[in-house]
Coordinates of C-alpha atoms and ligand atoms in Angstrom, one line a residue:
X1 CA 13.9 24.6 -99.1
X2 CA 14.0 25.6 -95.5
X3 CA 16.9 24.0 -93.5
X4 CA 14.7 23.2 -90.4
X5 CA 11.6 21.2 -90.3
X6 CA 10.4 23.5 -87.5
X7 CA 11.5 26.5 -85.8
X8 CA 10.0 27.8 -82.5
X9 CA 10.7 31.5 -82.5
X10 CA 11.3 34.0 -79.8
X11 CA 10.1 31.9 -76.9
X12 CA 11.5 31.8 -73.4
X13 CA 13.3 28.6 -73.3
X14 CA 13.5 27.0 -69.7
X15 CA 15.7 24.1 -68.7
X16 CA 16.3 22.8 -65.2
X17 CA 19.3 25.1 -64.9
X18 CA 18.7 28.0 -67.4
X19 CA 16.2 30.4 -68.9
X20 CA 16.9 32.3 -72.1
X21 CA 15.0 33.9 -75.0
X22 CA 15.9 32.1 -78.2
X23 CA 14.8 30.3 -81.2
X24 CA 14.7 26.4 -81.3
X25 CA 15.5 24.7 -84.6
X26 CA 14.1 21.1 -85.2
X27 CA 15.2 18.7 -87.8
X28 CA 14.3 14.9 -88.1
X29 CA 12.8 15.1 -84.7
X30 CA 15.7 16.4 -82.8
X31 CA 16.6 19.7 -81.4
X32 CA 19.5 20.8 -83.7
X33 CA 19.9 24.6 -83.0
X34 CA 19.3 27.1 -80.2
X35 CA 20.1 30.8 -81.1
X36 CA 19.0 34.2 -82.1
X37 CA 17.5 34.7 -85.5
X38 CA 18.2 31.2 -86.9
X39 CA 17.3 30.2 -90.4
X40 CA 13.8 29.5 -91.6
X41 CA 11.7 26.4 -90.8
X42 CA 9.2 24.6 -93.0
X43 CA 6.9 25.4 -90.0
X44 CA 7.4 28.4 -88.0
X45 CA 5.8 28.7 -84.6
X46 CA 5.7 32.1 -82.9
X47 CA 6.3 31.7 -79.2
X48 CA 6.6 35.4 -78.1
X49 CA 5.5 35.8 -74.7
X50 CA 5.2 32.0 -74.3
X51 CA 7.4 29.5 -72.4
X52 CA 9.3 26.7 -74.2
X53 CA 9.6 23.8 -71.7
X54 CA 10.8 20.2 -72.1
X55 CA 7.7 18.1 -72.5
X56 CA 6.5 16.6 -69.2
X57 CA 7.5 13.1 -68.4
X58 CA 5.1 11.3 -66.0
X59 CA 6.9 8.4 -64.4
X60 CA 4.1 7.2 -62.3
X61 CA 1.2 6.1 -64.4
X62 CA -1.2 3.1 -64.4
X63 CA -2.8 2.2 -67.8
X64 CA -4.9 -0.9 -68.6
X65 CA -3.3 -2.6 -65.7
X66 CA -5.0 -5.9 -64.6
X67 CA -6.7 -5.9 -61.2
X68 CA -7.6 -8.9 -58.9
X69 CA -11.2 -7.6 -58.0
X70 CA -12.9 -7.2 -61.2
X71 CA -12.6 -3.5 -61.4
X72 CA -11.4 -2.1 -64.7
X73 CA -9.1 0.8 -65.3
X74 CA -10.8 3.6 -67.2
X75 CA -7.7 4.5 -69.4
X76 CA -5.8 2.1 -71.8
X77 CA -2.6 3.2 -73.5
X78 CA -4.6 5.0 -76.1
X79 CA -6.8 7.3 -74.0
X80 CA -4.2 7.6 -71.3
X81 CA -1.5 8.9 -73.5
X82 CA -4.0 11.1 -75.4
X83 CA -5.0 12.6 -72.0
X84 CA -1.2 13.0 -71.0
X85 CA -0.4 14.8 -74.3
X86 CA -3.2 17.3 -73.8
X87 CA -1.8 18.0 -70.4
X88 CA 1.6 19.0 -71.7
X89 CA 3.3 15.5 -71.4
X90 CA 5.5 14.1 -74.1
X91 CA 6.2 10.8 -72.4
X92 CA 4.7 8.5 -69.7
X93 CA 6.2 5.5 -67.8
X94 CA 3.3 3.2 -67.0
X95 CA 3.7 -0.1 -65.0
X96 CA 3.7 -3.5 -66.3
X97 CA 2.1 -5.7 -63.5
X98 CA 3.2 -9.2 -62.9
X99 CA 0.2 -11.1 -61.3
X100 CA 0.9 -13.8 -58.8
X101 CA 1.8 -16.9 -60.4
X102 CA 2.6 -15.3 -63.6
X103 CA 5.9 -15.3 -65.4
X104 CA 7.6 -12.0 -65.1
X105 CA 8.6 -12.1 -68.7
X106 CA 5.0 -12.8 -69.9
X107 CA 3.7 -9.9 -68.0
X108 CA 6.1 -7.6 -69.6
X109 CA 5.2 -8.8 -73.1
X110 CA 1.5 -8.5 -72.4
X111 CA 2.1 -4.9 -71.5
X112 CA 4.1 -4.3 -74.6
X113 CA 1.3 -5.8 -76.6
X114 CA -1.3 -3.5 -75.0
X115 CA 0.8 -0.5 -75.7
X116 CA 2.1 -1.2 -79.0
X117 CA 0.6 0.9 -81.8
X118 CA -1.7 2.7 -79.4
X119 CA 0.2 5.5 -77.8
X120 CA 0.0 9.2 -78.8
X121 CA 3.3 10.0 -77.0
X122 CA 6.4 8.1 -76.3
X123 CA 6.4 5.5 -73.4
X124 CA 8.5 3.2 -71.3
X125 CA 7.5 0.6 -68.7
X126 CA 8.4 -0.2 -65.1
X127 CA 8.1 -3.8 -64.0
X128 CA 6.0 -4.5 -60.9
X129 CA 7.1 -7.7 -59.2
X130 CA 4.4 -9.4 -57.0
X131 CA 5.8 -13.0 -57.3
X132 CA 9.6 -12.9 -56.7
X133 CA 10.3 -16.4 -57.6
X134 CA 13.7 -17.7 -58.5
X135 CA 12.7 -17.7 -62.2
X136 CA 11.5 -14.1 -62.0
X137 CA 14.6 -12.8 -60.1
X138 CA 17.4 -14.8 -61.6
X139 CA 16.2 -15.6 -65.1
X140 CA 13.6 -13.1 -66.1
X141 CA 14.8 -9.9 -64.4
X142 CA 18.2 -9.6 -66.4
X143 CA 16.2 -10.2 -69.6
X144 CA 13.8 -7.4 -69.0
X145 CA 16.5 -5.1 -68.0
X146 CA 18.3 -5.8 -71.4
X147 CA 15.0 -4.9 -73.0
X148 CA 15.1 -1.5 -71.5
X149 CA 13.0 -1.9 -68.4
X150 CA 15.4 -0.8 -65.8
X151 CA 13.2 -0.1 -62.8
X152 CA 11.3 -2.4 -60.6
X153 CA 8.4 -1.6 -58.3
X154 CA 7.3 -3.5 -55.1
X155 CA 4.3 -3.1 -52.9
X156 CA 4.1 -3.3 -49.2
X157 CA 0.4 -3.4 -49.2
X158 CA -2.6 -4.7 -51.1
X159 CA -4.0 -8.2 -51.3
X160 CA -2.2 -10.2 -53.9
X161 CA 0.5 -7.7 -54.3
X162 CA 2.2 -7.0 -51.0
X163 CA 5.6 -8.6 -50.6
X164 CA 6.8 -9.7 -47.1
X165 CA 10.0 -8.6 -45.6
X166 CA 12.1 -11.6 -46.9
X167 CA 10.6 -11.0 -50.3
X168 CA 11.5 -7.2 -50.3
X169 CA 15.0 -8.1 -49.3
X170 CA 15.3 -10.7 -52.2
X171 CA 14.1 -8.2 -54.8
X172 CA 16.5 -5.7 -53.7
X173 CA 19.4 -8.2 -53.9
X174 CA 18.2 -9.0 -57.5
X175 CA 17.9 -5.3 -58.5
X176 CA 21.3 -4.6 -57.1
X177 CA 22.8 -7.6 -59.1
X178 CA 21.5 -6.4 -62.4
X179 CA 21.8 -2.6 -61.8
X180 CA 18.0 -1.8 -61.8
X181 CA 16.4 0.8 -59.7
X182 CA 13.8 -0.3 -56.9
X183 CA 10.7 1.7 -56.4
X184 CA 8.4 1.0 -53.4
X185 CA 4.9 1.8 -52.4
X186 CA 5.4 2.0 -48.8
X187 CA 2.3 1.2 -46.5
X188 CA 2.0 -1.4 -43.8
X189 CA -0.5 -4.0 -45.2
X190 CA -1.1 -5.9 -41.9
X191 CA -1.9 -2.7 -40.0
X192 CA -4.2 -1.5 -42.7
X193 CA -6.2 -4.8 -42.6
X194 CA -6.5 -4.6 -38.8
X195 CA -7.6 -1.0 -38.9
X196 CA -10.1 -1.7 -41.6
X197 CA -11.7 -4.5 -39.6
X198 CA -11.9 -2.2 -36.6
X199 CA -13.6 0.3 -38.6
X200 CA -16.1 -2.0 -40.2
X201 CA -17.0 -3.5 -36.7
X202 CA -17.7 0.0 -35.6
X203 CA -20.0 0.6 -38.7
X204 CA -17.7 3.2 -40.3
X205 CA -17.9 1.8 -43.9
X206 CA -18.2 5.0 -45.9
X207 CA -15.4 6.4 -48.1
X208 CA -13.8 8.3 -45.2
X209 CA -12.9 4.9 -43.6
X210 CA -10.3 4.5 -46.5
X211 CA -8.4 7.4 -45.1
X212 CA -9.0 6.5 -41.4
X213 CA -7.8 2.9 -42.1
X214 CA -4.4 4.0 -43.4
X215 CA -3.2 7.1 -41.3
X216 CA 0.2 8.5 -42.0
X217 CA 1.9 6.3 -39.3
X218 CA 1.5 3.0 -41.5
X219 CA 3.1 4.9 -44.4
X220 CA 5.9 6.2 -42.1
X221 CA 6.6 2.8 -40.6
X222 CA 6.8 1.1 -44.1
X223 CA 8.9 3.8 -45.5
X224 CA 11.4 3.4 -42.6
X225 CA 11.4 -0.3 -43.1
X226 CA 12.0 0.0 -46.8
X227 CA 14.9 2.4 -46.1
X228 CA 16.4 0.1 -43.6
X229 CA 16.4 -2.8 -46.1
X230 CA 17.8 -0.7 -48.9
X231 CA 20.6 0.2 -46.5
X232 CA 21.3 -3.3 -45.6
X233 CA 21.4 -4.5 -49.2
X234 CA 23.1 -1.5 -50.2
X235 CA 20.8 -0.2 -53.0
X236 CA 19.2 3.1 -53.9
X237 CA 15.6 3.3 -53.2
X238 CA 12.8 5.5 -54.8
X239 CA 9.9 6.0 -52.5
X240 CA 6.7 6.8 -54.5
X241 CA 3.8 9.1 -53.6
X242 CA 4.8 10.5 -50.4
X243 CA 1.7 11.9 -48.8
X244 CA 2.9 14.2 -45.9
X245 CA 5.3 15.5 -43.2
X246 CA 6.0 12.1 -41.1
X247 CA 7.2 10.5 -44.4
X248 CA 9.2 13.4 -45.6
X249 CA 10.9 13.2 -42.2
X250 CA 12.0 9.7 -42.8
X251 CA 13.3 10.6 -46.4
X252 CA 15.3 13.5 -45.0
X253 CA 16.6 11.3 -42.0
X254 CA 17.9 8.9 -44.6
X255 CA 19.4 11.5 -46.8
X256 CA 21.2 13.1 -43.8
X257 CA 22.8 9.6 -43.2
X258 CA 24.1 9.7 -46.8
X259 CA 21.8 7.1 -48.0
X260 CA 20.7 7.1 -51.5
X261 CA 17.0 7.5 -50.8
X262 CA 14.8 9.4 -53.3
X263 CA 11.1 10.3 -53.4
X264 CA 8.3 11.8 -55.4
X265 CA 5.0 13.4 -54.4
X266 CA 1.7 14.0 -56.4
X267 CA -1.0 16.7 -56.9
X268 CA -3.6 14.9 -54.7
X269 CA -1.1 15.4 -51.7
X270 CA -1.0 19.2 -52.4
X271 CA -4.6 20.0 -53.1
X272 CA -6.9 17.3 -51.6
X273 CA -7.4 16.3 -47.9
X274 CA -9.1 13.4 -46.1
X275 CA -12.2 15.6 -45.6
X276 CA -12.9 15.3 -49.5
X277 CA -13.6 11.6 -48.7
X278 CA -16.5 12.3 -46.7
X279 CA -17.7 15.4 -48.6
X280 CA -20.8 13.5 -49.7
X281 CA -22.4 10.2 -48.5
X282 CA -20.8 8.0 -51.3
X283 CA -19.1 10.3 -53.9
X284 CA -16.2 10.6 -51.5
X285 CA -15.2 7.3 -53.3
X286 CA -14.0 9.6 -56.1
X287 CA -11.1 10.6 -53.9
X288 CA -10.0 7.2 -52.7
X289 CA -6.4 6.6 -53.5
X290 CA -3.4 5.2 -51.5
X291 CA -1.9 6.7 -49.5
X292 CA -4.9 8.9 -49.0
X293 CA -4.8 12.6 -49.1
X294 CA -4.1 13.9 -45.5
X295 CA -4.7 17.4 -44.1
X296 CA -3.7 21.1 -44.8
X297 CA -0.6 20.8 -42.6
X298 CA 0.7 17.9 -44.6
X299 CA -0.1 19.5 -47.8
X300 CA 2.2 22.4 -46.5
X301 CA 4.8 20.0 -45.6
X302 CA 4.8 18.5 -49.2
X303 CA 4.9 22.0 -50.7
X304 CA 7.9 22.9 -48.4
X305 CA 9.7 19.8 -49.3
X306 CA 9.1 20.4 -53.0
X307 CA 10.6 23.9 -52.7
X308 CA 13.6 22.6 -50.7
X309 CA 14.4 20.0 -53.1
X310 CA 13.6 16.9 -50.9
X311 CA 11.5 15.4 -53.8
X312 CA 13.3 14.5 -57.0
X313 CA 10.2 14.2 -59.0
X314 CA 6.4 15.2 -59.3
X315 CA 4.1 12.5 -60.8
X316 CA 0.4 12.0 -61.1
X317 CA 0.0 8.4 -60.0
X318 CA -2.9 8.3 -62.6
X319 CA -4.9 5.3 -61.8
X320 CA -8.3 5.9 -63.2
X321 CA -11.6 4.2 -62.4
X322 CA -15.0 5.4 -63.7
X323 CA -17.2 6.4 -60.8
X324 CA -20.6 5.4 -62.0
X325 CA -20.0 1.9 -63.1
X326 CA -20.2 -1.7 -61.8
X327 CA -16.5 -2.1 -62.5
X328 CA -15.6 1.3 -61.0
X329 CA -15.6 3.2 -57.8
X330 CA -19.1 3.6 -56.7
X331 CA -20.0 1.8 -53.4
X332 CA -23.0 -0.2 -54.0
X333 CA -25.2 -3.2 -52.9
X334 CA -23.7 -6.1 -51.2
X335 CA -20.2 -4.6 -51.2
X336 CA -21.1 -1.7 -49.0
X337 CA -17.7 -0.8 -47.7
X338 CA -14.8 1.4 -48.6
X339 CA -12.6 -1.6 -48.8
X340 CA -14.1 -2.5 -52.1
X341 CA -13.5 0.8 -53.7
X342 CA -10.6 0.4 -56.2
X343 CA -7.8 2.7 -55.2
X344 CA -6.6 5.4 -57.5
X345 CA -7.7 8.7 -59.2
X346 CA -7.2 10.2 -62.5
X347 CA -4.6 13.0 -63.1
X348 CA -2.2 12.5 -65.8
X349 CA -3.7 15.6 -67.7
X350 CA -4.1 17.9 -64.7
X351 CA -0.7 17.1 -63.0
X352 CA 1.4 19.8 -64.9
X353 CA -1.2 22.6 -64.9
X354 CA -1.8 22.2 -61.2
X355 CA 1.8 22.4 -60.3
X356 CA 2.4 25.2 -62.7
X357 CA -0.5 27.3 -61.3
X358 CA -0.1 26.5 -57.7
X359 CA 3.6 26.2 -57.7
X360 CA 5.2 28.5 -60.3
X361 CA 2.5 31.1 -60.8
X362 CA 1.8 31.4 -57.1
X363 CA 5.5 31.7 -56.4
X364 CA 6.2 28.5 -54.3
X365 CA 8.8 27.0 -56.7
X366 CA 10.8 28.4 -59.6
X367 CA 10.2 27.6 -63.3
X368 CA 13.6 25.8 -63.4
X369 CA 12.5 23.7 -60.4
X370 CA 9.2 23.0 -62.3
X371 CA 11.2 21.7 -65.4
X372 CA 13.4 19.5 -63.2
X373 CA 10.5 18.1 -61.1
X374 CA 8.3 17.4 -64.2
X375 CA 10.7 16.5 -66.8
X376 CA 14.5 16.5 -66.5
X377 CA 14.9 14.6 -63.1
X378 CA 12.6 11.8 -64.5
X379 CA 14.8 11.5 -67.6
X380 CA 17.9 11.1 -65.5
X381 CA 16.4 8.9 -62.8
X382 CA 14.9 6.6 -65.3
X383 CA 17.8 6.3 -67.6
X384 CA 16.9 8.4 -70.6
X385 CA 18.9 11.5 -70.3
X386 CA 19.8 13.6 -72.4
X387 CA 17.7 11.9 -75.1
X388 CA 14.5 13.0 -73.2
X389 CA 13.9 15.7 -70.5
X390 CA 15.8 18.8 -71.7
X391 CA 16.0 21.4 -74.4
X392 CA 19.6 20.8 -75.7
X393 CA 21.3 20.1 -79.0
X394 CA 20.8 16.5 -79.9
X395 CA 17.9 15.9 -77.5
X396 CA 14.5 14.6 -79.0
X397 CA 12.4 17.6 -79.8
X398 CA 9.9 16.7 -76.9
X399 CA 8.6 20.2 -76.3
X400 CA 5.7 21.8 -74.4
X401 CA 4.9 25.4 -75.2
X402 CA 3.0 27.0 -72.3
X403 CA 1.1 30.2 -72.1
X404 CA 1.9 31.2 -68.5
X405 CA -1.2 33.7 -68.4
X406 CA -3.8 31.4 -69.8
X407 CA -6.7 30.8 -67.3
X408 CA -8.4 27.5 -67.3
X409 CA -11.1 26.1 -65.0
X410 CA -10.6 22.3 -64.8
X411 CA -13.8 20.4 -65.5
X412 CA -14.6 16.9 -66.7
X413 CA -15.9 18.4 -69.9
X414 CA -12.5 19.8 -71.0
X415 CA -10.4 16.7 -70.2
X416 CA -9.5 13.9 -72.6
X417 CA -9.3 10.8 -70.3
X418 CA -11.8 8.0 -70.3
X419 CA -12.8 8.6 -66.7
X420 CA -16.2 10.2 -65.9
X421 CA -15.0 12.7 -63.4
X422 CA -11.9 14.7 -62.2
X423 CA -11.0 15.1 -58.5
X424 CA -10.2 18.8 -59.3
X425 CA -13.6 19.8 -60.7
X426 CA -13.9 23.6 -60.6
X427 CA -10.2 24.3 -59.9
X428 CA -9.2 27.5 -61.7
X429 CA -5.6 27.6 -62.8
X430 CA -3.1 30.1 -64.3
X431 CA -0.8 28.7 -67.0
X432 CA -1.6 26.0 -69.5
X433 CA 0.2 24.1 -72.3
X434 CA -0.9 25.4 -75.7
X435 CA 1.3 23.3 -78.1
X436 CA 2.8 19.9 -77.3
X437 CA 5.3 18.2 -79.6
X438 CA 6.9 14.7 -79.5
X439 CA 10.0 14.3 -81.7
X440 CA 9.0 17.5 -83.5
X441 CA 5.5 16.5 -84.3
X442 CA 2.6 18.3 -82.7
X443 CA 0.5 15.9 -80.6
X444 CA -1.7 18.2 -78.7
X445 CA -3.0 21.9 -79.3
X446 CA -4.9 24.1 -76.7
X447 CA -5.7 21.1 -74.6
X448 CA -7.1 18.9 -77.4
X449 CA -5.3 15.9 -79.1
X450 CA -3.7 16.7 -82.5
X451 CA -1.8 13.6 -83.1
X452 CA -2.6 10.0 -83.6
X453 CA -2.4 6.8 -81.7
X454 CA 0.6 4.7 -82.7
X455 CA 2.9 7.6 -83.1
X456 CA 4.4 7.2 -79.7
X457 CA 7.3 4.8 -79.6
X458 CA 8.6 2.5 -76.8
X459 CA 11.8 4.0 -75.2
X460 CA 14.3 1.5 -74.1
X461 CA 16.0 2.9 -71.0
X462 CA 19.5 2.6 -69.8
X463 CA 20.8 2.6 -66.1
X464 CA 19.3 5.0 -63.6
X465 CA 21.4 8.0 -62.6
X466 CA 20.8 6.8 -59.0
X467 CA 22.2 3.3 -59.6
X468 CA 26.1 3.0 -59.3
X469 CA 28.0 1.1 -61.9
X470 CA 29.5 -1.7 -60.0
Ligands
ZN1 ZN1 0.6 4.1 -58.4

């Protein structure tokens, strides 16, 4: 009998720090050998001329999340993780949303129930707090942290979600107390509301109004405010979906002051612009997300910051709504204003190929940077390293084998999400994942699902590498 369950032979194995040609031996779902000419496996995969990378971890994903306006997310945990697998991911971290008035503990249990038995790949959860009651912060939060949900996200914008300054302060004090990581969506809600009313009065109600109602200054201001509170409370802070230069400047300002401030960016800020929102009379709604895509100069600022290591991770912020549906993004009838378009775009399947092609293939970042930004840093920051996020002895065999030469044109037809469009329609890329395995089992092949719902397991996370052990 073969010693290994699977051997991936002769591939170029890449980690966040090293690149080497070797064989990978997998047994009982874990990587147990790295070396030249290792023994036989029951299954042999020839990876000659291919790259063997840690499977992608997407730590910013929204699946089957409740909304307050009747819109319905296109992907649940089944379709969302299927789509993620086909795009080279072995793990996602979606959000568990606490609705106002709801118990934090209940909200987490609901999301566990939605996910359980559905996922194609492994998953964890972050907890969104919209109602920071005494019960939520003092009683429930320590419980959910014990249950392996060690990161909390707060919003500074959106009706029914935005926290005021005092609430932000209190959440940070609570996360400090339990050793959880605070993540923030930084945009100034009041300023956006005023800008929206002004645009509507002037008759600018088309999708472009979405971008014009929240220029980068509202993101910059909120980012600065969140950083300042984190400094006051003495907690690390993770700023999600940074969209351009003015905000990067704030992140770097904080880092220069020695503050533990970290950030991510997403494909939409590298490849889309606000002009996409008025590309067509109404179809610009397909590009409505917050923060909105900016302009070419801000795209360059994001690329530059990625290359210089300002961003710790690269995520999709997958938040899919069907376009042609009453519960989706199309602007219609009585609700004829951009403000009714649900915010968010699909991208869990396209995140890695876009960064690989435009980043690695076009020479803007190294392969090792790619691995750090798409897998290793997620595992460290969200408390799963080295079980996840690397190719090392003892780590889970979560592996994506890439063909760096494969040419793929992104179209809605080839994708596996439940959305009815991709914002990246027609984009031609070089490099695509060809085999994706989670704990040694193949879950996707050549961009198509090869696993089954329910194989993916919940990963209980430990303390973030960014959070000090006090
Ligand atoms: Zn998001």
